[in-house]
Every structure is written in structure tokens, then in C-alpha cells.
XYZ file of C-alpha atoms in Angstrom:
358
model
C 15.982 17.227 -12.309
C 16.502 20.649 -10.892
C 13.599 22.178 -8.628
C 14.249 25.775 -7.375
C 12.684 25.457 -3.705
C 10.153 27.965 -3.750
C 10.352 31.333 -1.555
C 7.895 30.479 1.091
C 9.698 27.677 2.018
C 13.000 28.886 1.744
C 11.958 31.559 4.122
C 10.451 28.810 6.787
C 13.613 27.164 6.401
C 16.016 30.126 7.399
C 13.113 31.510 9.909
C 12.971 27.809 11.785
C 16.471 28.726 13.830
C 14.719 31.702 15.875
C 11.593 29.626 15.938
C 14.161 26.999 17.842
C 15.901 29.596 19.407
C 12.055 31.157 21.088
C 11.705 27.322 21.825
C 14.747 26.701 23.877
C 14.276 30.453 25.203
C 11.045 29.368 27.112
C 12.730 26.295 28.091
C 15.292 27.955 29.606
C 13.191 30.443 31.803
C 11.458 26.953 33.071
C 14.861 25.717 33.761
C 15.671 28.589 35.802
C 12.375 28.458 37.969
C 13.189 24.976 38.561
C 16.955 26.227 40.452
C 14.977 29.210 41.976
C 12.012 27.708 43.505
C 12.496 24.263 43.362
C 16.198 23.776 44.547
C 15.776 27.058 46.425
C 19.164 27.540 45.035
C 18.698 31.162 47.017
C 18.116 29.395 50.274
C 20.282 26.071 52.272
C 20.986 24.499 48.836
C 24.648 23.702 48.502
C 26.693 20.598 47.064
C 29.581 18.820 48.809
C 31.899 19.405 46.857
C 34.979 18.065 48.503
C 35.340 14.889 46.652
C 36.456 14.910 42.766
C 32.108 12.778 42.246
C 30.763 15.994 44.315
C 32.710 18.547 42.326
C 31.640 17.337 39.409
C 27.900 17.243 40.602
C 28.173 20.824 41.369
C 29.300 22.059 38.031
C 27.025 20.334 36.009
C 24.202 22.290 38.395
C 25.968 25.589 38.214
C 26.626 25.007 34.337
C 22.897 24.313 33.778
C 21.989 27.328 35.456
C 24.375 29.514 34.308
C 23.562 28.147 30.307
C 19.888 29.446 30.875
C 20.576 32.436 32.480
C 19.822 34.148 28.380
C 16.517 33.311 27.830
C 14.875 36.376 28.703
C 17.023 38.318 26.526
C 17.373 36.111 23.705
C 13.826 36.602 23.569
C 13.703 39.976 23.346
C 16.795 40.050 21.068
C 14.399 37.914 18.385
C 11.783 41.102 19.018
C 14.177 43.398 18.066
C 15.747 41.351 15.155
C 12.432 41.241 13.497
C 10.774 44.930 14.428
C 13.624 46.919 13.669
C 12.692 47.723 9.906
C 8.439 47.751 11.235
C 7.299 51.466 11.979
C 3.810 50.810 12.665
C 2.607 49.778 16.289
C 1.367 45.415 16.570
C -1.538 45.699 17.873
C -2.204 41.820 17.082
C 0.752 41.142 18.279
C 0.633 43.610 21.594
C -3.010 41.872 21.760
C -2.264 38.405 21.744
C 0.828 38.602 24.251
C -2.473 40.359 26.489
C -4.988 38.488 25.604
C -2.820 35.230 26.487
C -1.598 36.214 30.000
C -5.794 37.580 31.092
C -6.805 34.277 29.961
C -4.653 32.154 32.055
C -4.493 34.287 34.619
C -8.181 34.507 35.736
C -9.221 31.255 33.789
C -6.345 29.569 35.965
C -7.873 31.123 39.101
C -11.509 30.663 38.767
C -10.813 27.253 37.883
C -8.859 26.607 41.426
C -11.613 28.294 42.655
C -14.359 26.131 41.282
C -12.421 23.043 42.331
C -11.882 24.110 46.133
C -8.000 24.510 45.590
C -7.954 28.312 46.611
C -11.266 30.451 48.770
C -12.419 33.311 46.169
C -10.980 36.685 46.712
C -12.454 39.752 45.261
C -8.950 41.337 46.113
C -7.624 38.673 44.487
C -9.474 38.106 41.395
C -8.816 42.468 40.559
C -5.097 41.469 40.634
C -5.443 38.192 38.207
C -7.702 40.503 36.076
C -5.328 43.412 36.275
C -1.894 41.538 35.123
C -0.404 44.518 33.721
C -1.319 47.228 36.195
C -0.129 44.024 39.208
C 2.590 43.464 37.278
C 1.815 39.193 38.354
C 4.161 38.725 35.211
C 6.792 40.954 35.229
C 7.866 39.932 31.932
C 4.562 40.730 30.162
C 4.490 44.033 31.576
C 8.533 44.883 30.165
C 7.535 43.190 27.197
C 4.509 45.288 26.249
C 5.442 48.396 26.927
C 8.939 47.524 25.175
C 6.236 46.603 21.682
C 3.776 49.521 22.230
C 7.855 51.397 21.767
C 9.360 49.384 19.157
C 7.991 51.530 15.987
C 9.661 54.840 18.161
C 12.576 53.136 18.202
C 12.395 51.234 14.939
C 12.056 55.142 13.112
C 14.568 56.784 15.026
C 17.032 54.356 14.266
C 15.716 54.064 11.348
C 17.633 57.726 10.558
C 20.754 56.647 12.110
C 23.682 56.370 10.061
C 25.903 52.693 11.255
C 28.228 54.905 13.381
C 25.749 56.977 15.087
C 23.391 53.345 15.657
C 26.712 51.745 17.047
C 27.617 55.362 19.416
C 24.215 54.030 21.075
C 24.829 51.011 21.452
C 28.495 52.455 23.012
C 26.337 54.191 25.662
C 23.504 51.573 25.750
C 26.303 49.352 27.006
C 28.023 51.569 29.486
C 24.438 52.508 31.453
C 23.854 49.090 30.932
C 26.330 46.695 31.550
C 26.628 45.242 34.909
C 29.961 46.224 35.879
C 30.115 49.529 34.011
C 27.051 51.795 35.489
C 24.516 49.264 35.036
C 25.577 48.413 38.910
C 24.137 52.017 39.974
C 21.059 52.091 37.019
C 19.485 48.746 35.825
C 17.939 48.170 39.270
C 14.722 46.939 38.492
C 14.781 48.846 35.362
C 13.966 45.692 32.999
C 12.412 47.692 30.445
C 15.952 49.596 29.735
C 17.562 46.632 29.486
C 14.375 44.980 27.068
C 15.376 48.517 25.267
C 19.386 48.246 24.955
C 18.546 44.849 23.754
C 16.114 45.424 21.103
C 18.948 48.006 19.713
C 21.017 45.154 19.628
C 19.081 42.700 17.765
C 17.813 45.596 15.530
C 21.751 45.914 14.312
C 22.338 42.810 14.142
C 19.524 42.481 11.241
C 20.746 46.004 9.807
C 24.284 45.048 9.521
C 25.358 42.028 9.912
C 22.579 39.912 8.355
C 24.874 38.568 5.688
C 27.623 37.794 8.036
C 28.448 34.388 9.113
C 29.478 34.200 12.566
C 28.981 31.087 13.961
C 32.155 29.916 14.400
C 33.199 32.646 16.307
C 30.132 33.139 18.451
C 30.459 30.140 19.735
C 34.074 29.935 20.537
C 33.352 32.884 22.000
C 30.005 31.793 23.588
C 31.981 28.722 25.102
C 34.625 31.276 26.260
C 32.078 33.982 28.283
C 30.854 30.524 29.844
C 34.201 29.508 31.101
C 34.591 32.751 32.634
C 30.877 32.634 34.392
C 31.662 29.121 35.537
C 35.485 30.241 37.062
C 33.656 33.706 38.524
C 31.592 31.128 40.489
C 33.918 28.996 41.548
C 36.119 32.046 42.859
C 32.708 32.854 44.672
C 32.575 29.544 46.488
C 36.209 30.124 47.146
C 36.985 26.417 47.158
C 39.787 26.506 49.667
C 38.204 27.689 53.074
C 34.749 26.035 51.134
C 33.852 22.826 51.338
C 29.895 23.170 50.417
C 29.427 24.409 47.205
C 26.083 26.827 45.985
C 25.051 27.705 42.956
C 25.423 30.832 41.398
C 23.426 33.023 39.427
C 24.248 36.411 37.527
C 22.280 39.227 36.531
C 20.731 39.255 33.070
C 22.772 42.605 32.446
C 26.081 41.085 33.729
C 28.283 38.928 31.471
C 24.859 36.881 30.969
C 24.621 40.255 28.274
C 27.501 38.817 26.428
C 26.837 35.234 26.526
C 23.013 36.051 25.128
C 24.770 37.973 22.130
C 27.099 35.555 21.876
C 24.133 32.910 21.642
C 22.200 34.156 19.165
C 24.852 35.183 16.570
C 25.698 31.792 16.960
C 22.465 30.628 16.017
C 20.789 33.257 13.479
C 22.282 31.664 10.664
C 21.775 27.980 11.561
C 19.861 26.256 8.422
C 17.633 23.265 9.605
C 16.439 21.662 6.669
C 15.291 18.682 7.288
C 11.431 19.380 6.331
C 10.302 16.812 9.668
C 12.244 18.906 12.121
C 11.526 21.977 10.591
C 7.361 21.294 10.799
C 7.867 20.207 14.187
C 9.817 23.443 15.839
C 6.983 26.028 13.608
C 4.225 23.949 14.808
C 5.314 24.305 18.603
C 7.295 27.647 18.680
C 3.889 29.748 18.942
C 3.063 27.669 21.406
C 5.889 28.353 23.995
C 4.783 31.807 25.068
C 1.522 30.276 27.069
C 4.196 27.962 28.949
C 5.858 31.271 30.808
C 2.573 32.766 32.229
C 0.215 29.425 32.815
C 3.520 28.086 34.742
C 4.347 31.560 36.667
C 0.631 32.006 37.143
C -0.307 32.461 41.069
C -1.510 29.457 42.062
C 0.185 26.976 40.062
C 3.319 28.644 40.818
C 2.096 27.933 44.605
C 1.475 24.149 43.960
C 4.093 23.246 41.280
C 7.565 24.147 43.647
C 5.989 22.789 47.029
C 5.397 19.664 44.715
C 8.716 20.003 42.371
C 10.672 21.826 45.755
C 10.052 18.308 48.010
C 10.645 16.162 45.568
C 14.264 17.333 44.483
C 14.728 17.402 48.392
C 14.350 13.424 48.623
C 16.894 12.808 45.209
C 20.102 12.008 45.916
C 22.697 14.833 44.638
C 23.695 12.773 41.086
C 20.180 12.421 39.838
C 19.294 16.156 40.411
C 20.099 17.364 37.103
C 18.896 14.656 35.719
C 15.254 15.767 37.449
C 15.617 19.166 37.018
C 16.028 18.188 33.494
C 13.163 16.325 33.602
C 11.187 18.909 35.181
C 11.484 21.471 32.507
C 10.060 19.013 29.678
C 6.828 18.199 31.817
C 6.373 21.566 33.059
C 6.616 22.989 29.249
C 5.190 20.010 27.275
C 2.223 19.949 29.363
C 1.873 23.568 29.576
C 1.939 23.388 25.644
C -0.572 21.105 25.515
C -3.315 23.136 27.219
C -1.924 26.457 25.418
C -2.769 24.233 21.933
C -6.085 23.178 23.357
C -6.600 26.470 23.755
C -6.320 27.566 20.389
C -8.301 24.848 18.894
C -10.989 25.557 21.046
C -10.703 29.870 20.015
C -10.520 28.791 16.273
C -13.967 26.514 16.761
C -15.407 29.281 18.432
C -14.837 31.667 15.923
C -15.305 29.417 12.782
C -18.896 28.507 14.633
C -19.473 32.234 15.262
C -18.535 33.477 11.226
C -20.694 30.680 10.336
C -23.250 31.757 12.146
C -22.743 35.631 11.293
C -22.440 36.894 14.689
C -19.049 38.431 13.420
């Protein structure tokens, strides 16, 4: 007997791909940090690429780094996609981002002091207690600013025609894209890039929601990725250099179209396996805390000190697996910590409600 799927179930199936992208994006953020602070690619890390095996090892590491770069951009594209039609302030969303950041910033610091890992300092305590003012977590500062601007952006863009919206995106591309004016205007201006990504996500939601571009987007993604790889190969100048370094690129450079291609490739996926979908929807809400926990200054210092020592003792052909292992370990442990925190908050709230405290 044919049973019509409920609207709620169908809605969750459609949303699961975005939640999966959110999880993968946070894994990409961690992977980026593994390369930056574990492998220390900006210091003296290099791979002897004079042999075919050495060149293959460098290529794998370089592609892993490039694949992880769109992570932050995709996170913001998702926000634009879902908030473009909302004109009210999402106070609940802003509170969730800020409170999660504050709890872990202050909580981890105080725990480290209690267990004697670091000495107490009023200056450091003030820094941790005011993460937005101190810009301890640059992503959080820019993201909350975007959430505050979102209703205004949505209100303005809702009154724009499709052609006017396209003009805004074209001007934004000229200002933000690195090969154009972006190389002069985008130095540390993350909020400007976040606004532009928000507008791109909104445009996709408004005018390309039903358009299936999956195959073309995958081809575009592969093409841009190979172009980025070729550029890093050119930068290493293989004719005059046998030691290759792993290069990164700016979020507003080729990473920008790579991010859009990835987003378009994912947006029409249909994850129909009920078990997989439930796992995705369970893990996704825990993913934001992964960023806060592993970048909190105390954890950050310890984590990358241990990781860099371990990675420096790894054989080169094992480095890709080691980087993946660290990424998964950081994500899983942080997600478990967040799950425990959420359960604790729910229990306290339930008890408080029962006792009539709230």
C-alpha cells in the first residue's frame, strides 16, 4: 500500500544535506587548523618531492588542504540560504552562539586554573569573559555581526528585483574577489566577505532553489580545485626546487567560487536512509561547539603542541592519515563534550521548571 510521506519527514530529508554540509564544514575547519598549527605549514614544513612517491605525498597533502579551505564560506552560505527570507532578528540564534562561546571560553579557562594547568590572571579572565570585545574567536565576532545585519539585508534584498540582485552580486564580486579589488579591500575584512556570502546564499535560495545544478556544480568544483592545485604547483616552481611546501589560499580568492560550487553540488542531495539522516540531524547541532572548544586558548595551546610533536615524528606517507585522525578525534571529543553540556542544561531546566523557579 502506498503511504504518502509526511511533510515534516520530507522536510527533514531535504534539510539533511545542509546539516551534513555543516558537519563537513566544521571538520574542514579543524583540518585547516591541523595543517596550520599541527603541521605548521607556514613555518618550515616541506615535502621532498623529487621522487614520484614524494610528489604524490605532497599532492595528497596539498589537495587535503585545498579541500578544507571552503569550510568557513560554506557555513556562511548556509546561513544566507536560510535567513534571506526572514526579516526578524533571530535573538534565539544569536543567544545560542554567544552563550555557547561564553560558557566554553570561561569554563575551560576556569577548569584549567582549578587543575593547575595555568595560573589565574584577571586580565586573561576578562579576555575570556568578553570574547566579542576581545575578538578571541574571530569567526564568532564576524558571525554574530552578520546575524545582527541579516534582517536588514533580507529586508533590502527582498525589495530588489532579480536583475538588481544580480547587479549587487556583481559589484560585491568586484569588491570582494581577490583577483579583482579584493586584494586591496579585503585585508582582514571578514564581515564584508560574510555579507557577500550571505547574499550569494540568499540568491541561490530565492532564484535557484528548484534548479538542479548538481552535475555541473561537481564538474565546476573539480575544475576549480584542479586549477588551485596547478597554481600551488606553479608556486613551488618544480624546475628549480625539490622541497615543496603546502600552500593555502585566501577565503575570497579561488576558494570563493569553489565554496559556491560545493554548496550548489550539495543543496539538491536527498539523504533518504533514515538511520544516516537521524545521525546527521543528531550530530549537526553539536558541531558549532567543536570550533569554540578546540580554539579556546588553553586547549589550543595544548592541542597543537601535542599534535605538532606527534606529526613531526610521523613518516611523510603517514601524514595524511595522521591529519585525518587528529581531525576526527578533535571533532568527536568536542561533540561529546557539547552533548554532555546540552543534556546537563536540559536537566537543570527541567528541574527548575518543576520547582517553579522559572
